[in-house]
CSV table of C-alpha atoms in Angstrom, one decimal:
chain,number,residue,atom,x,y,z
A,1,MET,CA,0.0,0.0,0.0
A,2,ILE,CA,1.3,3.4,-1.0
A,3,THR,CA,1.6,5.8,2.0
A,4,LYS,CA,0.1,9.3,1.5
A,5,LYS,CA,2.5,12.2,1.4
A,6,LYS,CA,2.3,14.4,4.4
A,7,ILE,CA,1.5,18.1,4.9
A,8,ILE,CA,3.3,19.2,8.0
A,9,LEU,CA,1.6,22.0,9.9
A,10,ILE,CA,3.6,24.0,12.4
A,11,PRO,CA,1.6,26.5,14.5
A,12,TYR,CA,3.1,29.1,16.9
A,13,PRO,CA,2.7,27.5,20.3
A,14,ALA,CA,-0.3,29.5,21.7
A,15,GLN,CA,-4.0,28.6,21.8
A,16,GLY,CA,-5.0,31.3,19.4
A,17,HIS,CA,-2.6,29.9,16.8
A,18,VAL,CA,-3.0,26.2,17.4
A,19,THR,CA,-6.8,26.4,17.1
A,20,PRO,CA,-6.9,27.7,13.5
A,21,MET,CA,-4.1,25.4,12.4
A,22,LEU,CA,-6.0,22.4,13.7
A,23,LYS,CA,-9.0,23.7,11.8
A,24,LEU,CA,-7.0,23.9,8.6
A,25,ALA,CA,-5.7,20.4,9.2
A,26,ALA,CA,-9.2,19.1,9.5
A,27,VAL,CA,-10.2,20.6,6.2
A,28,LEU,CA,-7.1,19.3,4.5
A,29,ALA,CA,-7.8,15.8,5.8
A,30,LYS,CA,-11.3,15.9,4.3
A,31,LEU,CA,-9.9,16.7,0.9
A,32,GLY,CA,-8.2,13.3,1.2
A,33,ARG,CA,-5.1,13.7,-0.9
A,34,PHE,CA,-2.5,14.2,1.9
A,35,GLN,CA,-2.0,13.2,5.5
A,36,PRO,CA,-2.0,16.4,7.6
A,37,VAL,CA,0.4,16.2,10.6
A,38,VAL,CA,0.3,19.0,13.2
A,39,LEU,CA,3.5,19.4,15.3
A,40,THR,CA,3.4,21.2,18.6
A,41,PRO,CA,5.7,21.3,21.7
A,42,GLU,CA,5.2,18.4,24.1
A,43,PHE,CA,3.4,20.5,26.7
A,44,ILE,CA,0.7,21.4,24.2
A,45,HIS,CA,0.7,18.0,22.6
A,46,ARG,CA,-0.1,16.3,25.9
A,47,ARG,CA,-3.1,18.6,26.3
A,48,ILE,CA,-4.7,18.4,22.9
A,49,SER,CA,-3.9,14.9,21.6
A,50,PRO,CA,-6.4,13.1,23.8
A,51,GLN,CA,-9.1,15.4,22.3
A,52,ILE,CA,-8.3,14.6,18.7
A,53,ASP,CA,-10.9,12.3,17.0
A,54,PRO,CA,-9.0,9.7,15.0
A,55,GLY,CA,-11.8,9.8,12.5
A,56,ASP,CA,-10.8,13.3,11.5
A,57,GLY,CA,-7.7,12.0,9.8
A,58,VAL,CA,-5.4,14.5,11.5
A,59,LEU,CA,-2.2,13.2,13.1
A,60,CYS,CA,-0.7,15.2,16.0
A,61,LEU,CA,3.0,14.7,17.0
A,62,PRO,CA,5.1,16.2,19.7
A,63,LEU,CA,8.0,18.5,18.8
A,64,PRO,CA,10.3,19.0,21.8
A,65,ASP,CA,11.1,22.6,22.5
A,66,GLY,CA,13.9,21.9,24.9
A,67,LEU,CA,12.3,23.8,27.8
A,68,ASP,CA,11.8,22.2,31.2
A,69,ASP,CA,8.3,21.3,32.2
A,70,GLY,CA,8.1,24.0,34.9
A,71,ALA,CA,9.9,26.7,32.9
A,72,PRO,CA,8.0,29.9,32.0
A,73,ARG,CA,6.8,30.0,28.4
A,74,ASP,CA,6.4,33.7,27.8
A,75,PHE,CA,7.0,35.3,24.4
A,76,PHE,CA,10.7,35.6,24.7
A,77,ALA,CA,11.3,32.1,26.2
A,78,ILE,CA,9.3,30.6,23.3
A,79,GLU,CA,11.3,32.7,20.8
A,80,ARG,CA,14.6,31.3,22.1
A,81,ALA,CA,13.3,27.8,22.0
A,82,MET,CA,12.1,28.2,18.4
A,83,GLU,CA,15.4,29.7,17.3
A,84,GLU,CA,17.8,27.5,19.2
A,85,ASN,CA,16.2,24.2,20.3
A,86,MET,CA,13.5,23.2,17.8
A,87,PRO,CA,15.2,23.5,14.4
A,88,PRO,CA,17.6,20.5,14.7
A,89,VAL,CA,14.6,18.4,16.0
A,90,LEU,CA,12.4,19.3,13.0
A,91,GLU,CA,15.3,18.8,10.6
A,92,GLY,CA,15.8,15.3,11.8
A,93,LEU,CA,12.0,14.6,11.5
A,94,PHE,CA,12.0,15.9,7.9
A,95,ARG,CA,14.9,13.7,6.9
A,96,GLU,CA,13.2,10.7,8.5
A,97,MET,CA,9.9,11.3,6.6
A,98,VAL,CA,11.7,11.9,3.3
A,99,ARG,CA,13.2,8.4,3.7
A,100,GLU,CA,9.8,6.7,4.1
A,101,ASP,CA,9.0,4.4,1.2
A,102,GLY,CA,6.2,5.9,-0.9
A,103,GLY,CA,5.6,8.7,1.6
A,104,GLY,CA,7.6,11.8,2.4
A,105,VAL,CA,6.6,15.4,2.8
A,106,ALA,CA,4.7,17.3,0.1
A,107,CYS,CA,4.8,20.6,1.9
A,108,VAL,CA,5.2,22.2,5.3
A,109,VAL,CA,2.6,24.9,6.3
A,110,VAL,CA,4.2,27.3,8.7
A,111,ASP,CA,2.6,29.9,11.0
A,112,LEU,CA,4.5,33.0,10.2
A,113,LEU,CA,5.2,33.6,13.9
A,114,ALA,CA,7.0,30.2,13.7
A,115,SER,CA,9.2,31.4,10.8
A,116,TRP,CA,12.1,29.4,12.1
A,117,ALA,CA,10.6,26.4,10.4
A,118,VAL,CA,10.8,28.1,7.0
A,119,GLU,CA,14.5,28.1,7.3
A,120,VAL,CA,14.6,24.4,8.2
A,121,ALA,CA,12.3,23.5,5.3
A,122,ARG,CA,14.7,25.4,2.9
A,123,ARG,CA,17.7,23.5,4.2
A,124,CYS,CA,15.9,20.1,3.8
A,125,GLY,CA,14.6,20.9,0.3
A,126,VAL,CA,11.0,20.7,1.5
A,127,ALA,CA,8.4,23.1,-0.1
A,128,ALA,CA,7.0,25.6,2.4
A,129,ALA,CA,3.9,27.7,2.5
A,130,GLY,CA,3.0,30.4,5.1
A,131,PHE,CA,-0.1,30.6,7.3
A,132,TRP,CA,-1.3,33.8,8.7
A,133,PRO,CA,-3.9,33.2,11.5
A,134,ALA,CA,-5.0,36.8,11.7
A,135,MET,CA,-6.8,39.2,9.3
A,136,HIS,CA,-5.2,40.3,6.0
A,137,ALA,CA,-5.1,43.9,7.2
A,138,THR,CA,-2.8,43.0,10.0
A,139,TYR,CA,-0.4,41.3,7.6
A,140,ARG,CA,-0.5,44.4,5.4
A,141,LEU,CA,0.5,46.5,8.5
A,142,PHE,CA,3.5,44.3,9.3
A,143,ALA,CA,4.5,44.2,5.6
A,144,ALA,CA,4.5,48.0,5.6
A,145,ILE,CA,7.3,48.1,8.2
A,146,PRO,CA,9.9,49.1,5.6
A,147,ASP,CA,7.7,52.0,4.3
A,148,LEU,CA,7.0,53.1,7.9
A,149,ILE,CA,10.8,53.3,8.5
A,150,ARG,CA,11.5,55.0,5.1
A,151,THR,CA,8.9,57.7,5.7
A,152,GLY,CA,10.1,58.4,9.2
A,153,VAL,CA,6.9,57.2,11.0
A,154,ILE,CA,8.9,54.8,13.1
A,155,SER,CA,12.6,54.4,13.9
A,156,GLN,CA,14.9,51.5,12.8
A,157,ASN,CA,13.9,49.9,16.1
A,158,GLY,CA,10.2,50.3,15.5
A,159,CYS,CA,9.7,53.1,18.0
A,160,PRO,CA,7.1,55.8,16.9
A,161,ARG,CA,8.7,59.1,16.0
A,162,ASN,CA,5.4,60.9,17.0
A,163,PRO,CA,2.9,58.8,19.0
A,164,SER,CA,0.0,60.8,17.7
A,165,ASP,CA,0.9,60.3,14.0
A,166,PRO,CA,-2.0,58.7,12.1
A,167,ILE,CA,-1.4,55.5,10.1
A,168,SER,CA,-3.6,54.4,7.2
A,169,LEU,CA,-2.4,52.0,4.5
A,170,SER,CA,-5.0,53.3,2.2
A,171,SER,CA,-8.1,55.5,2.1
A,172,ASN,CA,-10.2,52.4,2.4
A,173,GLU,CA,-8.8,51.2,5.8
A,174,PRO,CA,-9.4,52.5,9.3
A,175,ILE,CA,-7.0,55.1,10.7
A,176,LEU,CA,-4.7,54.0,13.5
A,177,THR,CA,-2.1,55.9,15.5
A,178,THR,CA,1.5,54.8,16.0
A,179,ASN,CA,0.5,53.8,19.6
A,180,ASP,CA,-1.6,51.1,18.1
A,181,LEU,CA,1.3,49.3,16.4
A,182,PRO,CA,1.2,45.6,17.3
A,183,TRP,CA,4.7,45.2,18.6
A,184,LEU,CA,4.3,48.0,21.2
A,185,ILE,CA,3.9,45.6,24.2
A,186,GLY,CA,5.8,45.8,27.5
A,187,SER,CA,8.9,47.7,28.3
A,188,SER,CA,11.0,49.7,25.7
A,189,THR,CA,13.5,46.7,25.6
A,190,ALA,CA,10.6,44.3,25.0
A,191,ARG,CA,9.2,46.4,22.2
A,192,VAL,CA,12.5,46.6,20.4
A,193,SER,CA,12.9,42.8,20.7
A,194,ARG,CA,9.4,42.2,19.4
A,195,PHE,CA,10.0,44.5,16.5
A,196,LYS,CA,13.2,42.6,15.6
A,197,PHE,CA,11.2,39.4,15.8
A,198,TRP,CA,8.8,40.7,13.2
A,199,ASN,CA,11.5,42.0,10.9
A,200,ARG,CA,13.1,38.6,10.9
A,201,THR,CA,9.7,37.0,10.2
A,202,LEU,CA,9.1,39.3,7.2
A,203,GLN,CA,12.6,38.5,5.7
A,204,ARG,CA,12.0,34.8,6.0
A,205,SER,CA,8.5,35.0,4.5
A,206,LYS,CA,9.9,36.4,1.2
A,207,THR,CA,10.8,32.9,0.1
A,208,LEU,CA,7.3,31.6,0.4
A,209,GLN,CA,5.3,30.8,-2.8
A,210,TYR,CA,2.0,30.7,-0.9
A,211,LEU,CA,0.5,32.5,2.1
A,212,LEU,CA,-2.8,31.0,3.4
A,213,ILE,CA,-4.7,33.6,5.5
A,214,ASN,CA,-7.4,32.9,8.0
A,215,THR,CA,-9.4,35.8,6.8
A,216,PHE,CA,-11.8,37.1,4.2
A,217,SER,CA,-12.0,40.1,1.9
A,218,GLU,CA,-12.8,42.5,4.8
A,219,GLY,CA,-15.7,44.1,3.0
A,220,PHE,CA,-13.8,45.5,0.0
A,221,ASP,CA,-14.7,45.2,-3.7
A,222,PRO,CA,-12.3,43.3,-6.0
A,223,LYS,CA,-10.7,46.5,-7.4
A,224,THR,CA,-9.9,47.8,-3.9
A,225,GLN,CA,-8.4,44.4,-3.0
A,226,GLN,CA,-6.1,44.6,-5.9
A,227,ARG,CA,-4.9,48.1,-4.8
A,228,LEU,CA,-4.4,46.9,-1.3
A,229,ALA,CA,-2.2,44.0,-2.6
A,230,LYS,CA,0.7,46.4,-3.2
A,231,PHE,CA,1.1,46.6,0.6
A,232,ASP,CA,1.9,42.9,0.8
A,233,ASN,CA,5.4,41.8,1.6
A,234,HIS,CA,6.5,40.9,-1.9
A,235,ASP,CA,5.1,40.2,-5.3
A,236,SER,CA,6.2,36.5,-5.6
A,237,THR,CA,3.9,35.2,-2.9
A,238,ARG,CA,0.4,34.2,-3.8
A,239,ILE,CA,-2.0,35.1,-1.0
A,240,LEU,CA,-5.1,32.9,-0.6
A,241,GLU,CA,-7.9,33.8,1.9
A,242,ILE,CA,-9.4,30.7,3.4
A,243,GLY,CA,-10.9,32.1,6.6
A,244,PRO,CA,-14.7,31.2,6.4
A,245,LEU,CA,-13.9,27.7,5.3
A,246,ILE,CA,-11.6,26.7,8.1
A,247,MET,CA,-13.8,28.5,10.7
A,248,GLN,CA,-16.5,25.9,10.0
A,249,ALA,CA,-14.2,22.9,10.6
A,250,ALA,CA,-15.5,20.7,13.4
A,251,THR,CA,-14.4,18.1,16.0
A,252,THR,CA,-10.6,18.4,15.8
A,253,SER,CA,-11.0,22.2,16.0
A,254,THR,CA,-12.4,22.0,19.5
A,255,ALA,CA,-9.1,20.9,21.1
A,256,THR,CA,-8.2,23.3,23.9
A,257,PHE,CA,-5.3,23.7,26.3
A,258,TRP,CA,-7.7,23.9,29.3
A,259,GLU,CA,-10.6,22.0,30.6
A,260,GLU,CA,-13.9,23.6,29.5
A,261,ASP,CA,-16.7,24.3,32.0
A,262,THR,CA,-19.6,22.7,30.0
A,263,GLY,CA,-21.9,23.3,32.9
A,264,CYS,CA,-22.2,26.9,31.8
A,265,LEU,CA,-24.3,25.7,28.8
A,266,GLU,CA,-26.9,24.2,31.2
A,267,TRP,CA,-26.9,27.4,33.1
A,268,LEU,CA,-27.5,29.3,29.8
A,269,ASP,CA,-30.5,27.1,29.1
A,270,LYS,CA,-32.2,28.6,32.1
A,271,GLN,CA,-31.7,32.3,31.0
A,272,ASN,CA,-33.9,34.4,28.8
A,273,VAL,CA,-33.2,34.9,25.1
A,274,GLY,CA,-30.6,37.6,24.5
A,275,SER,CA,-30.2,38.4,28.2
A,276,VAL,CA,-26.6,37.2,28.9
A,277,MET,CA,-23.4,39.1,28.4
A,278,TYR,CA,-20.5,36.8,27.6
A,279,ILE,CA,-17.1,38.2,28.7
A,280,SER,CA,-13.7,36.8,27.7
A,281,PHE,CA,-10.3,38.5,27.1
A,282,GLY,CA,-8.5,35.6,25.5
A,283,SER,CA,-5.8,33.2,26.5
A,284,TRP,CA,-2.5,34.8,25.6
A,285,VAL,CA,-1.9,38.3,27.0
A,286,SER,CA,-2.7,38.9,30.7
A,287,PRO,CA,-6.1,40.5,30.2
A,288,ILE,CA,-6.8,43.7,32.2
A,289,GLY,CA,-4.9,43.6,35.5
A,290,GLU,CA,-6.3,43.3,39.1
A,291,VAL,CA,-7.6,46.9,39.4
A,292,LYS,CA,-9.6,46.7,36.2
A,293,VAL,CA,-10.9,43.2,37.1
A,294,LYS,CA,-12.3,44.7,40.3
A,295,VAL,CA,-13.9,47.7,38.5
A,296,LEU,CA,-15.5,45.4,36.0
A,297,ALA,CA,-16.7,43.0,38.7
A,298,LEU,CA,-18.4,45.9,40.7
A,299,THR,CA,-20.0,47.2,37.5
A,300,LEU,CA,-21.4,43.7,36.6
A,301,GLU,CA,-22.7,43.4,40.2
A,302,ALA,CA,-24.4,46.9,40.0
A,303,LEU,CA,-26.0,46.1,36.6
A,304,GLY,CA,-27.4,42.8,37.8
A,305,ARG,CA,-27.5,41.6,34.2
A,306,PRO,CA,-26.8,37.9,33.6
A,307,PHE,CA,-23.2,37.2,32.6
A,308,ILE,CA,-20.6,34.5,32.0
A,309,TRP,CA,-17.1,35.7,32.6
A,310,VAL,CA,-14.1,33.6,31.5
A,311,LEU,CA,-11.4,34.4,34.2
A,312,GLY,CA,-8.5,32.1,35.0
A,313,PRO,CA,-7.5,31.5,38.6
A,314,ALA,CA,-4.4,33.7,38.3
A,315,TRP,CA,-6.6,36.6,37.3
A,316,ARG,CA,-9.2,36.3,40.0
A,317,ARG,CA,-7.2,38.1,42.6
A,318,GLY,CA,-8.8,41.3,41.6
A,319,LEU,CA,-12.3,40.1,42.5
A,320,PRO,CA,-13.8,41.5,45.7
A,321,ASP,CA,-14.1,39.1,48.7
A,322,GLY,CA,-17.1,36.8,48.4
A,323,TYR,CA,-17.9,38.1,44.9
A,324,THR,CA,-18.8,34.7,43.3
A,325,LYS,CA,-21.5,34.1,46.0
A,326,LYS,CA,-22.8,37.7,45.7
A,327,VAL,CA,-23.5,37.4,42.0
A,328,GLY,CA,-24.3,33.7,42.0
A,329,ALA,CA,-28.0,34.3,41.3
A,330,TYR,CA,-27.3,35.9,37.9
A,331,GLY,CA,-23.5,35.6,37.1
A,332,ARG,CA,-21.2,32.7,36.4
A,333,ILE,CA,-17.4,32.9,36.4
A,334,VAL,CA,-15.5,30.0,34.7
A,335,GLN,CA,-11.9,29.2,34.1
A,336,TRP,CA,-12.5,28.3,30.4
A,337,ALA,CA,-15.6,28.0,28.3
A,338,PRO,CA,-16.6,26.1,25.2
A,339,GLN,CA,-16.7,29.5,23.4
A,340,LEU,CA,-18.3,28.6,20.1
A,341,GLU,CA,-21.1,26.8,21.8
A,342,VAL,CA,-21.6,29.7,24.3
A,343,LEU,CA,-21.7,32.2,21.4
A,344,ARG,CA,-24.2,30.1,19.5
A,345,HIS,CA,-26.6,29.9,22.5
A,346,PRO,CA,-29.7,32.1,22.0
A,347,ALA,CA,-29.5,33.3,25.6
A,348,VAL,CA,-26.3,35.3,24.8
A,349,GLY,CA,-27.0,38.8,23.7
A,350,CYS,CA,-23.6,40.4,23.3
A,351,TYR,CA,-19.9,39.7,23.8
A,352,LEU,CA,-17.4,41.8,25.7
A,353,THR,CA,-14.1,40.9,24.0
A,354,HIS,CA,-10.5,41.8,23.6
A,355,CYS,CA,-11.0,41.6,19.8
A,356,GLY,CA,-8.7,38.6,19.2
A,357,TRP,CA,-9.1,37.4,15.6
A,358,ASN,CA,-10.5,34.0,16.5
A,359,SER,CA,-13.0,35.5,18.8
A,360,THR,CA,-14.0,38.1,16.2
A,361,MET,CA,-14.6,35.5,13.6
A,362,GLU,CA,-16.6,33.3,16.0
A,363,ALA,CA,-18.7,36.3,17.0
A,364,ILE,CA,-19.5,37.0,13.3
A,365,GLN,CA,-20.2,33.3,12.7
A,366,CYS,CA,-22.6,33.3,15.7
A,367,LYS,CA,-24.1,36.7,14.9
A,368,LYS,CA,-23.2,38.3,18.3
A,369,PRO,CA,-22.5,42.0,18.4
A,370,LEU,CA,-19.4,43.1,20.2
A,371,LEU,CA,-18.4,45.4,23.1
A,372,CYS,CA,-14.7,46.0,22.3
A,373,TYR,CA,-11.9,46.4,24.8
A,374,PRO,CA,-8.7,45.7,22.8
A,375,ILE,CA,-5.5,45.2,24.9
A,376,ALA,CA,-2.5,44.6,22.7
A,377,GLY,CA,-1.2,43.3,19.4
A,378,ASP,CA,-3.5,42.9,16.4
A,379,GLN,CA,-6.6,43.5,18.7
A,380,LEU,CA,-6.4,47.2,18.1
A,381,LEU,CA,-6.6,46.9,14.3
A,382,ASN,CA,-9.3,44.3,14.6
A,383,CYS,CA,-11.3,46.6,16.8
A,384,ALA,CA,-11.0,49.5,14.3
A,385,TYR,CA,-12.6,47.2,11.6
A,386,ILE,CA,-15.3,46.0,14.0
A,387,VAL,CA,-16.3,49.5,15.0
A,388,ASN,CA,-15.5,51.7,12.0
A,389,THR,CA,-15.7,49.5,8.9
A,390,TRP,CA,-18.2,46.8,9.6
A,391,LYS,CA,-20.1,48.7,12.4
A,392,ILE,CA,-21.0,45.5,14.3
A,393,GLY,CA,-19.6,46.7,17.7
A,394,VAL,CA,-18.8,49.5,20.0
A,395,LYS,CA,-15.5,50.3,21.6
A,396,ILE,CA,-15.4,51.1,25.4
A,397,GLU,CA,-12.5,52.8,27.1
A,398,ARG,CA,-13.4,52.0,30.7
A,399,PHE,CA,-15.5,49.5,32.7
A,400,GLY,CA,-17.7,52.1,34.4
A,401,ILE,CA,-21.5,51.4,34.8
A,402,GLU,CA,-22.6,54.2,32.4
A,403,GLU,CA,-20.2,53.3,29.7
A,404,ILE,CA,-21.1,49.6,29.8
A,405,GLU,CA,-24.8,50.4,29.8
A,406,ILE,CA,-24.6,52.7,26.8
A,407,GLY,CA,-22.4,50.2,25.0
A,408,VAL,CA,-24.8,47.4,25.5
A,409,ARG,CA,-27.7,49.6,24.4
A,410,LYS,CA,-25.9,50.5,21.2
A,411,VAL,CA,-24.9,47.0,20.2
A,412,GLU,CA,-28.5,45.7,20.8
A,413,GLU,CA,-29.9,48.2,18.3
A,414,GLU,CA,-31.6,46.6,15.3
A,415,ILE,CA,-29.3,48.3,12.8
A,416,VAL,CA,-26.2,46.6,14.4
A,417,ARG,CA,-27.9,43.2,14.4
A,418,ASP,CA,-28.8,43.7,10.7
A,419,ARG,CA,-25.2,44.5,9.8
A,420,ILE,CA,-23.8,41.4,11.6
A,421,GLU,CA,-26.5,39.3,9.9
A,422,GLU,CA,-25.4,40.6,6.5
A,423,LEU,CA,-21.7,40.1,7.2
A,424,ASN,CA,-22.4,36.6,8.4
A,425,GLU,CA,-24.2,35.7,5.2
A,426,LYS,CA,-21.4,37.2,3.1
A,427,LEU,CA,-18.7,35.3,4.9
A,428,PHE,CA,-20.3,32.0,5.9
A,429,GLY,CA,-22.9,31.7,3.2
A,430,LYS,CA,-22.4,30.1,-0.2
A,431,GLU,CA,-20.3,33.0,-1.7
A,432,GLY,CA,-17.7,33.1,1.1
A,433,SER,CA,-17.3,29.3,1.4
A,434,SER,CA,-17.0,28.9,-2.4
A,435,LYS,CA,-14.2,31.3,-2.6
A,436,ALA,CA,-12.3,29.7,0.3
A,437,ILE,CA,-12.8,26.2,-1.2
A,438,ALA,CA,-11.5,27.4,-4.6
A,439,ASN,CA,-8.4,29.0,-2.9
A,440,LEU,CA,-7.6,25.9,-0.9
A,441,SER,CA,-8.2,23.6,-3.9
A,442,LEU,CA,-5.8,25.7,-5.9
A,443,PHE,CA,-3.1,25.3,-3.2
A,444,ILE,CA,-3.6,21.6,-3.0
A,445,LYS,CA,-3.5,21.2,-6.8
A,446,ASP,CA,-0.2,23.1,-7.0
A,447,ILE,CA,1.6,21.2,-4.3
A,448,SER,CA,0.4,17.9,-5.8
C-alpha cells in the first residue's frame, strides 16, 4: 500500500494559533489527498492529543522545545526555544519522513510567527507555505514596516517618532495611531525585541510561494483588494484567503489547552433569550490587571444583568471578597468556556471581548454584536474594523457602569444586528465558502 505524502503544519505555540491550524488540518484531511500532521511542543501535545478524534484524519505529533516542564513560556522564552532548540529536531524529523517508502513530505505549512521552520524546510529541500492566523489587514500592516521606516513614521527599532501620527495604509482602511502598532507591548526593551522578531519574520517569508490567510475580503470590492495588494510583503507570494472555510471545521478544531466548563451551557439554558453578556479577554496576553478586574466586577454586580465571565484562577485576585457568591443568582465565572457553543446559544445577547481574531470570527459566525476592549497586538486593528468598517460593535475605554450600559444599548440596536446578519451571510454563506474552497483547492493542486 502506498503511503500518502504528508502536509506538516507548524503553529506558533499558543491557543489562538494552534486552534486555527487544527481547523486547517481538519479541512485538508477531508480533501483526502494528503495526510495532515500537526506538530506542537510536548506541553501542548499532551493537552490536545487526547481530544483529537482519529476519524478526523489528523495526526498530531510532539516536537520537543527543549524547555523544562516548569519553565516559563512567555513570548521571549518561546522565541529562544524556536530559534535554538527546535530547528535540529524538525530537521531530523523531515529527513526521516523523506526516507519513508512511498511517503515523504509534500509541503510544510508554517505559521509566520514560527518562521524558524521556513529556514529548516529550505535546508531540507521541502516546499514551504506560510499561514497567517489573523486578518489580512494585520499582515499588510506588518508588511508595511519598511515603508514606515523609510517615511520616518517609526525608527529603525520600531519606535514611533510621534505617537499621535496617524497610520492608514489606504483611504479604504481604518486610521490608527502609532500607539496602536502591534509590537508595542511591554517595556521599551521588550518592544524593540518584538520588532526585531517581526523584521526577521518578514525577511524569511519572502521565500514563500503561498500564504494562506485565516481571513476574508474585509468588505472591500475586488478592485480595492487589488490596490491593497501592493502593501503585501513581496510580489512573488500568492495570497489565498481561506478564513470562512476553516472556521467551519468541526471536531478536531475543538481541542483546547484547558478543561472547559460545559456546565455553563446548562446554566445558559435557564436564561432568557438575549439576556446574557459573555465576557472573555482571550488566553495569551494577561487581560486587564487586578484593578480593572475589580472595577468590571463591581460594574457587573451593579448592573445585575446575567453574565458569563471567563477568568482564569491567576486573574481572579482582583475580585472582591465573596464576589462569586454575591453574584451567584445571575452571574457565572468560569476558568475556560466552550466559546463557540456559548456564542451560539440564544441566551447570549452580546460579547465583551479583547477583539482577538479567532474571537472576532466566531462572533460573526454566531451573529453576536461586540463590546470591544482591545488590549494589545492585532486586537487594536481588529477593533477598528469591527467599530468603524463593519459597524458591528462599540469600543469602550473603561468599565464604568454608564459606559457599559450605553455600549450594550448601542450593540443591541436593530441596525447593528442587521449589519452582523449581512456580514455573516457574506462570509459564511455560499459565496464566502465557495471562494475559500477554490483557494484551498488551488493550493492543493499546485503542491500535488
